[in-house]
Short mmCIF file of C-alpha atoms and ligand atoms in Angstrom, two decimals:
data_model
loop_
_atom_site.label_atom_id
_atom_site.label_comp_id
_atom_site.label_asym_id
_atom_site.label_seq_id
_atom_site.Cartn_x
_atom_site.Cartn_y
_atom_site.Cartn_z
CA UNK A 1411 -59.75 -9.80 12.69
CA UNK A 1412 -61.14 -13.02 11.22
CA UNK A 1413 -61.98 -16.20 13.35
CA UNK A 1414 -61.92 -18.79 11.19
CA UNK A 1415 -63.57 -22.41 11.07
CA UNK A 1416 -61.27 -24.70 12.63
CA UNK A 1417 -61.03 -26.77 9.84
CA UNK A 1418 -58.46 -25.26 8.09
CA UNK A 1419 -58.78 -25.10 3.84
CA UNK A 1420 -56.21 -26.02 1.88
CA UNK A 1421 -55.66 -22.76 0.97
CA UNK A 1422 -55.11 -21.50 4.53
CA UNK A 1423 -53.01 -24.51 5.59
CA UNK A 1424 -54.26 -28.12 5.84
CA UNK A 1425 -51.28 -29.78 7.31
CA UNK A 1426 -49.93 -33.22 7.78
CA UNK A 1427 -48.40 -32.36 10.71
CA UNK A 1428 -52.51 -31.37 11.98
CA UNK A 1429 -53.29 -34.73 10.84
CA UNK A 1430 -51.05 -36.27 12.30
CA UNK A 1431 -51.52 -34.73 15.75
CA UNK A 1432 -55.07 -35.84 15.16
CA UNK A 1433 -54.33 -39.00 14.40
CA UNK A 1434 -52.43 -39.56 17.30
CA UNK A 1435 -55.48 -38.37 19.58
CA UNK A 1436 -57.75 -40.75 18.09
CA UNK A 1437 -55.66 -43.32 18.35
CA UNK A 1438 -54.98 -42.74 22.29
CA UNK A 1439 -58.95 -42.20 22.54
CA UNK A 1440 -59.17 -45.76 21.16
CA UNK A 1441 -56.93 -46.41 24.07
CA UNK A 1442 -58.60 -44.33 26.80
CA UNK A 1443 -61.84 -45.90 25.04
CA UNK A 1444 -63.46 -41.80 25.36
CA UNK A 1445 -66.59 -41.52 24.21
CA UNK A 1446 -67.41 -39.91 21.18
CA UNK A 1447 -68.83 -36.22 23.12
CA UNK A 1448 -65.32 -36.54 24.16
CA UNK A 1449 -63.63 -36.76 20.89
CA UNK A 1450 -65.65 -34.08 19.59
CA UNK A 1451 -64.38 -31.82 21.66
CA UNK A 1452 -60.42 -32.68 22.38
CA UNK A 1453 -60.09 -33.66 18.42
CA UNK A 1454 -60.44 -29.90 17.50
CA UNK A 1455 -59.57 -26.67 17.95
CA UNK A 1456 -61.69 -24.32 20.05
CA UNK A 1457 -60.49 -21.37 17.67
CA UNK A 1458 -58.36 -20.31 14.72
CA UNK A 1459 -57.63 -16.82 14.59
CA UNK A 1460 -56.20 -15.55 11.27
CA UNK A 1461 -54.66 -12.41 11.00
CA UNK A 1462 -53.04 -9.82 7.76
CA UNK A 1463 -50.88 -7.72 10.18
CA UNK A 1464 -49.06 -4.43 7.14
CA UNK A 1465 -45.84 -3.75 8.24
CA UNK A 1466 -43.69 -0.25 7.35
CA UNK A 1467 -40.70 -1.80 6.30
CA UNK A 1468 -37.53 0.02 6.21
CA UNK A 1469 -37.55 0.69 2.80
CA UNK A 1470 -40.56 2.43 3.09
CA UNK A 1471 -42.57 -0.33 1.79
CA UNK A 1472 -45.54 -1.80 3.38
CA UNK A 1473 -45.84 -5.41 3.44
CA UNK A 1474 -48.61 -7.85 5.01
CA UNK A 1475 -47.82 -10.89 6.63
CA UNK A 1476 -50.33 -13.44 7.83
CA UNK A 1477 -50.44 -14.60 11.35
CA UNK A 1478 -51.99 -16.85 13.35
CA UNK A 1479 -52.93 -18.37 16.45
CA UNK A 1480 -54.65 -21.59 17.62
CA UNK A 1481 -56.53 -22.32 20.26
CA UNK A 1482 -57.10 -25.81 21.19
CA UNK A 1483 -58.12 -26.26 25.07
CA UNK A 1484 -58.78 -24.52 27.89
CA UNK A 1485 -59.99 -27.05 30.56
CA UNK A 1486 -57.30 -27.24 32.89
CA UNK A 1487 -56.06 -23.15 32.08
CA UNK A 1488 -55.66 -20.30 30.10
CA UNK A 1489 -54.15 -21.37 26.11
CA UNK A 1490 -50.56 -21.31 26.16
CA UNK A 1491 -48.10 -21.71 23.92
CA UNK A 1492 -45.38 -20.46 21.88
CA UNK A 1493 -45.32 -17.79 18.58
CA UNK A 1494 -42.66 -18.93 16.14
CA UNK A 1495 -42.04 -16.84 12.73
CA UNK A 1496 -41.26 -19.14 10.20
CA UNK A 1497 -41.28 -18.76 6.45
CA UNK A 1498 -43.07 -22.31 5.76
CA UNK A 1499 -45.66 -21.19 9.27
CA UNK A 1500 -49.13 -22.63 8.04
CA UNK A 1501 -52.67 -22.81 10.24
CA UNK A 1502 -52.07 -26.39 10.15
CA UNK A 1503 -48.73 -26.47 11.97
CA UNK A 1504 -50.08 -24.03 14.75
CA UNK A 1505 -53.74 -26.08 15.13
CA UNK A 1506 -51.39 -29.51 15.27
CA UNK A 1507 -48.79 -27.62 17.56
CA UNK A 1508 -52.11 -26.19 20.07
CA UNK A 1509 -53.26 -29.74 20.76
CA UNK A 1510 -49.39 -30.72 21.43
CA UNK A 1511 -49.34 -28.18 23.97
CA UNK A 1512 -52.78 -29.50 25.48
CA UNK A 1513 -51.40 -32.80 26.09
CA UNK A 1514 -48.08 -31.40 26.87
CA UNK A 1515 -49.44 -28.92 29.78
CA UNK A 1516 -51.08 -31.95 31.57
CA UNK A 1517 -48.81 -34.93 31.32
CA UNK A 1518 -46.27 -32.28 33.92
CA UNK A 1519 -49.24 -30.76 35.66
CA UNK A 1520 -49.50 -27.35 34.92
CA UNK A 1521 -52.85 -25.75 34.85
CA UNK A 1522 -52.62 -24.50 31.34
CA UNK A 1523 -54.28 -26.05 27.95
CA UNK A 1524 -52.74 -25.84 24.37
CA UNK A 1525 -52.51 -22.84 22.29
CA UNK A 1526 -49.93 -21.76 19.76
CA UNK A 1527 -48.51 -18.86 17.38
CA UNK A 1528 -47.45 -18.14 14.31
CA UNK A 1529 -45.93 -15.51 11.06
CA UNK A 1530 -45.53 -16.66 7.72
CA UNK A 1531 -42.01 -14.03 7.80
CA UNK A 1532 -38.75 -15.21 7.45
CA UNK A 1533 -36.75 -12.88 10.28
CA UNK A 1534 -33.19 -13.67 9.19
CA UNK A 1535 -34.25 -11.19 6.42
CA UNK A 1536 -35.77 -8.53 8.04
CA UNK A 1537 -34.38 -5.98 10.15
CA UNK A 1538 -34.68 -5.67 14.01
CA UNK A 1539 -37.19 -2.04 13.82
CA UNK A 1540 -39.45 -4.32 11.01
CA UNK A 1541 -39.50 -7.44 13.15
CA UNK A 1542 -40.62 -5.11 16.30
CA UNK A 1543 -43.87 -3.42 14.25
CA UNK A 1544 -44.52 -7.12 12.76
CA UNK A 1545 -44.43 -8.51 16.30
CA UNK A 1546 -46.69 -5.31 17.99
CA UNK A 1547 -49.12 -5.03 15.44
CA UNK A 1548 -49.67 -9.11 15.56
CA UNK A 1549 -50.43 -8.15 19.22
CA UNK A 1550 -52.66 -5.67 18.83
CA UNK A 1551 -54.84 -7.72 16.03
CA UNK A 1552 -54.51 -10.93 18.83
CA UNK A 1553 -55.76 -8.49 21.68
CA UNK A 1554 -59.21 -9.80 21.94
CA UNK A 1555 -58.18 -13.09 22.54
CA UNK A 1556 -55.23 -12.77 24.35
CA UNK A 1557 -54.66 -12.21 27.93
CA UNK A 1558 -53.06 -13.73 31.28
CA UNK A 1559 -56.54 -15.24 32.37
CA UNK A 1560 -56.88 -16.37 28.81
CA UNK A 1561 -53.75 -16.96 26.30
CA UNK A 1562 -50.58 -16.78 26.97
CA UNK A 1563 -47.76 -16.93 24.00
CA UNK A 1564 -44.22 -18.02 24.73
CA UNK A 1565 -41.03 -17.70 22.62
CA UNK A 1566 -40.90 -20.60 19.89
CA UNK A 1567 -38.90 -20.84 16.83
CA UNK A 1568 -37.27 -17.77 16.15
CA UNK A 1569 -38.74 -15.59 18.85
CA UNK A 1570 -36.57 -15.15 21.70
CA UNK A 1571 -37.24 -12.62 25.63
CA UNK A 1572 -36.52 -9.79 23.15
CA UNK A 1573 -39.77 -10.44 21.01
CA UNK A 1574 -41.85 -10.87 24.20
CA UNK A 1575 -40.82 -8.50 25.66
CA UNK A 1576 -42.55 -5.80 22.33
CA UNK A 1577 -45.48 -8.35 23.02
CA UNK A 1578 -45.65 -7.68 26.98
CA UNK A 1579 -44.99 -3.68 26.08
CA UNK A 1580 -48.09 -3.68 23.48
CA UNK A 1581 -50.21 -5.45 25.53
CA UNK A 1582 -49.36 -3.33 28.31
CA UNK A 1583 -49.41 0.14 26.80
CA UNK A 1584 -52.85 -1.30 24.90
CA UNK A 1585 -54.94 -2.35 27.79
CA UNK A 1586 -53.47 0.59 30.94
CA UNK A 1587 -51.80 -1.92 33.80
CA UNK A 1588 -48.82 -4.08 33.30
CA UNK A 1589 -49.88 -7.69 33.33
CA UNK A 1590 -46.83 -9.61 33.64
CA UNK A 1591 -48.53 -12.00 32.94
CA UNK A 1592 -49.89 -11.94 29.65
CA UNK A 1593 -46.52 -13.21 28.09
CA UNK A 1594 -43.95 -16.02 29.37
CA UNK A 1595 -40.11 -15.74 28.35
CA UNK A 1596 -39.40 -12.44 28.91
CA UNK A 1597 -36.38 -10.36 30.33
CA UNK A 1598 -35.70 -11.59 33.60
CA UNK A 1599 -35.13 -7.50 33.52
CA UNK A 1600 -38.63 -6.93 32.81
CA UNK A 1601 -40.45 -10.03 35.00
CA UNK A 1602 -39.53 -13.49 33.51
CA UNK A 1603 -38.12 -15.84 35.23
CA UNK A 1604 -34.60 -16.27 36.11
CA UNK A 1605 -33.84 -20.04 34.30
CA UNK A 1606 -36.49 -19.49 31.56
CA UNK A 1607 -33.67 -19.12 29.04
CA UNK A 1608 -32.26 -22.95 29.19
CA UNK A 1609 -35.52 -24.50 30.79
CA UNK A 1610 -36.92 -26.37 27.70
CA UNK A 1611 -33.28 -27.72 27.32
CA UNK A 1612 -32.85 -28.39 31.05
CA UNK A 1613 -35.80 -30.39 31.57
CA UNK A 1614 -34.33 -31.95 28.22
CA UNK A 1615 -32.02 -33.17 30.58
CA UNK A 1616 -33.29 -34.29 33.16
CA UNK A 1617 -35.47 -36.48 31.10
CA UNK A 1618 -32.06 -38.01 29.77
CA UNK A 1619 -30.60 -38.22 33.71
CA UNK A 1620 -33.94 -40.73 33.78
CA UNK A 1621 -33.10 -42.87 31.28
CA UNK A 1622 -29.44 -43.50 31.09
CA UNK A 1623 -29.30 -45.27 33.92
CA UNK A 1624 -30.89 -47.90 32.30
CA UNK A 1625 -28.66 -47.94 29.85
CA UNK A 1626 -26.14 -48.31 32.61
CA UNK A 1627 -24.88 -44.83 31.18
CA UNK A 1628 -23.94 -41.33 32.74
CA UNK A 1629 -24.06 -38.78 30.36
CA UNK A 1630 -19.96 -38.46 31.21
CA UNK A 1631 -19.73 -41.34 28.93
CA UNK A 1632 -22.58 -40.66 26.62
CA UNK A 1633 -22.53 -39.14 23.25
CA UNK A 1634 -24.99 -36.64 22.19
CA UNK A 1635 -25.98 -35.71 18.72
CA UNK A 1636 -28.03 -32.71 18.90
CA UNK A 1637 -30.24 -31.15 15.71
CA UNK A 1638 -30.54 -27.95 15.93
CA UNK A 1639 -28.47 -24.65 17.72
CA UNK A 1640 -30.95 -22.38 18.91
CA UNK A 1641 -32.60 -21.65 22.41
CA UNK A 1642 -33.29 -25.73 22.63
CA UNK A 1643 -30.38 -27.11 20.84
CA UNK A 1644 -27.35 -24.86 22.51
CA UNK A 1645 -28.48 -25.02 25.83
CA UNK A 1646 -29.32 -29.08 25.85
CA UNK A 1647 -25.39 -29.20 24.71
CA UNK A 1648 -24.45 -27.18 27.15
CA UNK A 1649 -25.61 -29.01 30.29
CA UNK A 1650 -24.27 -32.14 28.29
CA UNK A 1651 -20.84 -30.91 28.19
CA UNK A 1652 -21.14 -29.48 31.60
CA UNK A 1653 -22.05 -32.33 32.47
CA UNK A 1654 -19.08 -34.37 30.89
CA UNK A 1655 -20.48 -35.35 28.33
CA UNK A 1656 -19.19 -35.31 24.48
CA UNK A 1657 -20.87 -32.91 22.18
CA UNK A 1658 -20.19 -35.79 18.95
CA UNK A 1659 -22.36 -32.75 16.16
CA UNK A 1660 -24.76 -29.92 16.03
CA UNK A 1661 -26.29 -28.47 13.29
CA UNK A 1662 -28.65 -25.30 12.05
CA UNK A 1663 -30.84 -25.03 9.30
CA UNK A 1664 -27.51 -24.72 6.71
CA UNK A 1665 -25.96 -28.12 7.83
CA UNK A 1666 -23.86 -29.40 10.87
CA UNK A 1667 -20.21 -29.69 12.71
CA UNK A 1668 -18.70 -33.25 13.70
CA UNK A 1669 -15.39 -33.85 16.19
CA UNK A 1670 -16.02 -37.39 16.71
CA UNK A 1671 -13.56 -36.44 20.08
CA UNK A 1672 -16.80 -33.89 20.94
CA UNK A 1673 -17.03 -30.25 19.74
CA UNK A 1674 -15.89 -27.22 21.90
CA UNK A 1675 -19.75 -26.20 22.69
CA UNK A 1676 -18.96 -22.40 23.56
CA UNK A 1677 -16.93 -21.90 20.37
CA UNK A 1678 -19.35 -23.37 17.74
CA UNK A 1679 -21.90 -20.89 20.07
CA UNK A 1680 -19.28 -18.43 19.79
CA UNK A 1681 -19.57 -18.93 15.59
CA UNK A 1682 -23.40 -19.31 15.19
CA UNK A 1683 -24.12 -16.28 16.90
CA UNK A 1684 -21.69 -14.32 14.59
CA UNK A 1685 -22.08 -15.78 10.87
CA UNK A 1686 -25.75 -17.41 12.06
CA UNK A 1687 -25.03 -21.14 10.63
CA UNK A 1688 -22.26 -23.51 11.47
CA UNK A 1689 -20.51 -23.50 8.09
CA UNK A 1690 -17.12 -22.70 8.23
CA UNK A 1691 -16.83 -23.97 11.89
CA UNK A 1692 -13.09 -24.96 12.43
CA UNK A 1693 -13.80 -27.24 14.89
CA UNK A 1694 -14.83 -30.29 13.66
CA UNK A 1695 -16.06 -30.82 9.66
CA UNK A 1696 -18.85 -30.20 7.84
CA UNK A 1697 -21.61 -32.60 7.47
CA UNK A 1698 -25.41 -32.43 5.95
CA UNK A 1699 -28.51 -32.65 8.24
CA UNK A 1700 -29.55 -35.95 6.75
CA UNK A 1701 -25.92 -37.31 7.49
CA UNK A 1702 -25.78 -35.85 11.61
CA UNK A 1703 -29.61 -38.13 11.71
CA UNK A 1704 -27.40 -41.00 11.05
CA UNK A 1705 -24.53 -40.39 13.60
CA UNK A 1706 -23.35 -43.14 15.54
CA UNK A 1707 -24.42 -42.37 19.24
CA UNK A 1708 -26.55 -42.63 22.36
CA UNK A 1709 -28.28 -39.40 22.23
CA UNK A 1710 -30.52 -37.99 19.39
CA UNK A 1711 -31.83 -34.84 20.23
CA UNK A 1712 -33.90 -32.92 17.74
CA UNK A 1713 -34.13 -29.97 18.45
CA UNK A 1714 -35.21 -28.06 15.12
CA UNK A 1715 -38.27 -28.84 13.12
CA UNK A 1716 -41.20 -31.14 13.28
CA UNK A 1717 -40.58 -34.02 10.52
CA UNK A 1718 -37.19 -34.64 10.93
CA UNK A 1719 -37.49 -38.71 11.45
CA UNK A 1720 -39.30 -40.21 9.19
CA UNK A 1721 -40.14 -43.12 7.18
CA UNK A 1722 -37.07 -42.96 4.93
CA UNK A 1723 -34.88 -42.37 7.07
CA UNK A 1724 -35.96 -43.95 11.06
CA UNK A 1725 -34.03 -46.63 9.80
CA UNK A 1726 -30.57 -45.55 9.62
CA UNK A 1727 -30.62 -43.72 13.39
CA UNK A 1728 -27.76 -45.32 15.27
CA UNK A 1729 -28.73 -44.35 19.18
CA UNK A 1730 -30.15 -45.70 22.23
CA UNK A 1731 -31.92 -42.77 22.78
CA UNK A 1732 -33.68 -39.89 21.20
CA UNK A 1733 -34.86 -37.20 23.56
CA UNK A 1734 -37.80 -34.77 21.63
CA UNK A 1735 -36.82 -31.65 21.94
CA UNK A 1736 -38.49 -29.87 19.04
CA UNK A 1737 -42.01 -30.83 19.13
CA UNK A 1738 -43.37 -32.96 16.65
CA UNK A 1739 -39.88 -33.61 15.30
CA UNK A 1740 -40.67 -37.71 14.09
CA UNK A 1741 -43.69 -39.00 12.63
CA UNK A 1742 -45.85 -41.47 13.07
CA UNK A 1743 -43.98 -44.16 10.58
CA UNK A 1744 -40.99 -43.31 12.18
CA UNK A 1745 -41.77 -43.80 15.69
CA UNK A 1746 -43.09 -47.65 14.96
CA UNK A 1747 -39.53 -47.73 13.22
CA UNK A 1748 -37.27 -46.67 16.45
CA UNK A 1749 -39.81 -49.00 18.55
CA UNK A 1750 -38.89 -52.15 16.41
CA UNK A 1751 -34.89 -50.79 16.50
CA UNK A 1752 -35.30 -51.10 20.83
CA UNK A 1753 -34.76 -47.16 20.46
CA UNK A 1754 -35.83 -45.65 23.53
CA UNK A 1755 -37.81 -42.35 22.90
CA UNK A 1756 -38.88 -39.69 25.02
CA UNK A 1757 -41.37 -37.50 23.57
CA UNK A 1758 -42.05 -34.59 22.34
CA UNK A 1759 -44.69 -34.02 25.02
CA UNK A 1760 -42.52 -35.34 28.26
CA UNK A 1761 -39.05 -34.54 26.73
CA UNK A 1762 -39.06 -30.61 26.04
CA UNK A 1763 -42.15 -29.58 28.65
CA UNK A 1764 -39.12 -27.86 30.84
CA UNK A 1765 -40.29 -24.78 28.94
CA UNK A 1766 -43.54 -24.81 29.59
CA UNK A 1767 -43.08 -25.40 33.03
CA UNK A 1768 -40.55 -22.29 33.76
CA UNK A 1769 -43.45 -20.94 31.94
CA UNK A 1770 -46.00 -21.43 35.03
CA UNK A 1771 -43.10 -20.84 37.18
CA UNK A 1772 -43.01 -17.29 35.31
CA UNK A 1773 -46.64 -16.48 35.33
CA UNK A 1774 -46.99 -17.39 39.23
CA UNK A 1775 -44.22 -14.79 40.41
CA UNK A 1776 -45.69 -12.29 37.28
CA UNK A 1777 -48.82 -12.20 39.19
CA UNK A 1778 -48.09 -12.63 43.11
CA UNK A 1779 -44.69 -9.79 41.97
CA UNK A 1780 -42.61 -12.63 44.29
CA UNK A 1781 -40.02 -13.70 41.65
CA UNK A 1782 -37.74 -17.43 43.03
CA UNK A 1783 -34.33 -17.14 42.84
CA UNK A 1784 -32.73 -19.73 40.40
CA UNK A 1785 -31.94 -22.39 43.04
CA UNK A 1786 -35.74 -22.16 43.14
CA UNK A 1787 -36.29 -22.83 39.51
CA UNK A 1788 -34.35 -25.31 39.33
CA UNK A 1789 -35.29 -27.53 41.70
CA UNK A 1790 -39.19 -27.44 41.48
CA UNK A 1791 -38.39 -27.82 37.70
CA UNK A 1792 -36.27 -31.16 38.55
CA UNK A 1793 -39.45 -31.67 40.57
CA UNK A 1794 -41.79 -31.50 38.33
CA UNK A 1795 -39.82 -33.76 35.41
CA UNK A 1796 -38.89 -36.54 37.47
CA UNK A 1797 -42.84 -36.65 38.45
CA UNK A 1798 -43.85 -36.59 34.83
CA UNK A 1799 -41.56 -39.24 33.86
CA UNK A 1800 -41.88 -41.62 36.57
CA UNK A 1801 -45.53 -41.20 35.85
CA UNK A 1802 -44.92 -41.54 31.84
CA UNK A 1803 -42.65 -44.69 32.74
CA UNK A 1804 -44.84 -46.42 34.92
CA UNK A 1805 -47.93 -46.20 32.79
CA UNK A 1806 -45.99 -47.18 30.15
CA UNK A 1807 -45.26 -50.68 31.47
CA UNK A 1808 -49.21 -51.07 32.80
CA UNK A 1809 -50.76 -50.68 30.03
CA UNK A 1810 -47.53 -52.10 27.45
CA UNK A 1811 -46.94 -49.34 25.57
CA UNK A 1812 -44.43 -46.86 24.44
CA UNK A 1813 -43.56 -43.98 26.13
CA UNK A 1814 -45.24 -42.03 23.68
CA UNK A 1815 -48.51 -43.79 23.59
CA UNK A 1816 -48.17 -43.37 27.67
CA UNK A 1817 -47.78 -39.95 27.73
CA UNK A 1818 -50.72 -38.99 25.40
CA UNK A 1819 -52.81 -41.31 27.68
CA UNK A 1820 -51.59 -39.52 31.03
CA UNK A 1821 -52.52 -36.70 29.02
CA UNK A 1822 -55.66 -36.80 27.15
CA UNK A 1823 -56.98 -38.24 30.24
CA UNK A 1824 -56.05 -35.46 32.51
CA UNK A 1825 -57.48 -33.56 30.01
CA UNK A 1826 -60.65 -35.52 29.18
CA UNK A 1827 -61.59 -35.86 33.36
CA UNK A 1828 -61.43 -31.90 33.31
CA UNK A 1829 -63.66 -31.43 30.25
CA UNK A 1830 -66.31 -33.99 31.49
CA UNK A 1831 -66.05 -32.79 35.09
CA UNK A 1832 -67.15 -28.72 33.75
CA UNK A 1833 -69.75 -30.01 32.01
CA UNK A 1834 -71.11 -28.47 28.88
CA UNK A 1835 -72.11 -25.12 29.20
CA UNK A 1836 -75.14 -23.47 28.15
P1 NAD B 597 -34.18 -21.46 17.77
O1 NAD B 597 -35.13 -20.62 16.69
O2 NAD B 597 -34.41 -20.88 18.73
O3 NAD B 597 -33.58 -22.71 17.05
C1 NAD B 597 -34.38 -23.89 15.90
C2 NAD B 597 -32.90 -23.94 15.40
O4 NAD B 597 -33.03 -25.16 14.67
C3 NAD B 597 -32.01 -23.09 14.28
O5 NAD B 597 -30.61 -23.44 15.12
C4 NAD B 597 -32.49 -23.49 13.33
O6 NAD B 597 -31.10 -23.52 11.94
C5 NAD B 597 -31.94 -24.85 13.32
N1 NAD B 597 -33.10 -25.42 12.20
C6 NAD B 597 -34.09 -24.96 11.85
N2 NAD B 597 -34.72 -25.95 10.15
C7 NAD B 597 -33.66 -27.07 10.48
C8 NAD B 597 -33.97 -27.31 9.41
N3 NAD B 597 -34.54 -28.45 8.70
N4 NAD B 597 -32.15 -28.47 10.08
C9 NAD B 597 -31.55 -28.87 10.83
N5 NAD B 597 -32.02 -27.49 11.96
C10 NAD B 597 -32.81 -26.92 11.31
O7 NAD B 597 -35.81 -22.23 18.29
P2 NAD B 597 -36.37 -23.10 19.73
O8 NAD B 597 -36.82 -22.13 20.51
O9 NAD B 597 -34.58 -23.61 20.47
O10 NAD B 597 -37.22 -23.97 19.17
C11 NAD B 597 -36.48 -25.74 18.62
C12 NAD B 597 -37.36 -26.68 18.77
O11 NAD B 597 -37.91 -26.67 19.97
C13 NAD B 597 -39.29 -26.26 17.76
O12 NAD B 597 -39.41 -27.47 17.50
C14 NAD B 597 -39.68 -25.81 19.01
O13 NAD B 597 -41.45 -26.13 19.05
C15 NAD B 597 -39.25 -26.68 20.23
N6 NAD B 597 -39.14 -26.07 21.63
C16 NAD B 597 -39.22 -24.95 22.15
C17 NAD B 597 -39.15 -24.51 23.09
C18 NAD B 597 -38.49 -22.85 23.82
O14 NAD B 597 -38.78 -22.92 24.78
N7 NAD B 597 -38.21 -22.71 22.95
C19 NAD B 597 -40.14 -24.82 24.54
C20 NAD B 597 -40.47 -26.35 23.59
C21 NAD B 597 -40.37 -26.46 22.46
#
């Protein structure tokens, strides 16, 4: 295990995304008039672990996969954040995502800090036993730095409840105790929480329920367009259509599908599960991901990867509300353009915080061994999301800033407060 300096080298993948996350933090620090000590500490990741995971492939060859775990801040509680499997995962990307997690946990006021992990791999090209061996080896490599009180992973892009179950099992076997709290997003049969599967989307949906009335709208009168049809994207579509709203378009990495009368979300899901994409789905017209972002709608929900809405295409976005289910889907330049166009943006660290909120519920249930009913999870999630939305909205009015700037101000000030109150050892 190599613990690297937290300034990533070019080779290890300094990303535009990390620079953007840092710039966003420093802009917030300016707004809050934070002192130099806070900027030094909170503007960097506390620790970044880089590992190589050798895995025996099904053909007998051993391949070594690069993996990362970035731990940004644990001032308010254990590091917390997902693990993604993606061919383009970089150290800079996980560092940026770890920093966003810190602010997000503070915005919804759950007692966690921020972390994020990634493995450079293409799970679509791998067999399940290979993914299992990779997951277990990665977990073993991270043993010194993860745990129920230290750092608690969760699902993200291309990882799911099964992957979390393997992480849990590997950790439990290695340390010799059940340790349900080491990971969240586990299957309900293995100490997971009911309601975790769709928590990110349900939280995002709750924030939309708050924003829509500002435009005289309700879901049944609002058309939704979603980029990405994985965990976050699919459940957002499902909840929208259950509320009587039309889902005009969805997409996967290979392209999307559009129906002006509304898609049959469950039929699209069946097709996606069977084929891994929406190509040749008969329930609508094929469109590109670029075209999808320009469709006229009331709510646009980017639910795929970072940087989808950028300077080049922001001006073509035709929606009233952008609800960021994905992390970092809008660049800073695009954000300014959306603001000029009067589009109401519900920022990622608020819009997709339902996932980490129910992860918190799962962690609490795991360490107390007392499991809640689904209705309790939904009710408490709504309470958290409504309170967070109201807090951010009031902050934006009070300071005369956007919802993103307000969410950042709330999140960063809570973490800075914890840092100052704890002081520094030694
Ligand atoms: P997922 O792997 O379940 O789904 C990702 C989807 O995005 C897939 O449909 C994939 O085909 C699509 N996609 C990938 N690249 C694309 C591209 N270039 N253009 C269009 N579509 C593309 O992942 P997920 O868990 O749904 O995560 C999606 C986003 O939501 C990520 O930004 C993630 O960080 C964020 N998020 C997820 C959770 C969670 O609980 N899963 C919580 C908070 C935030």
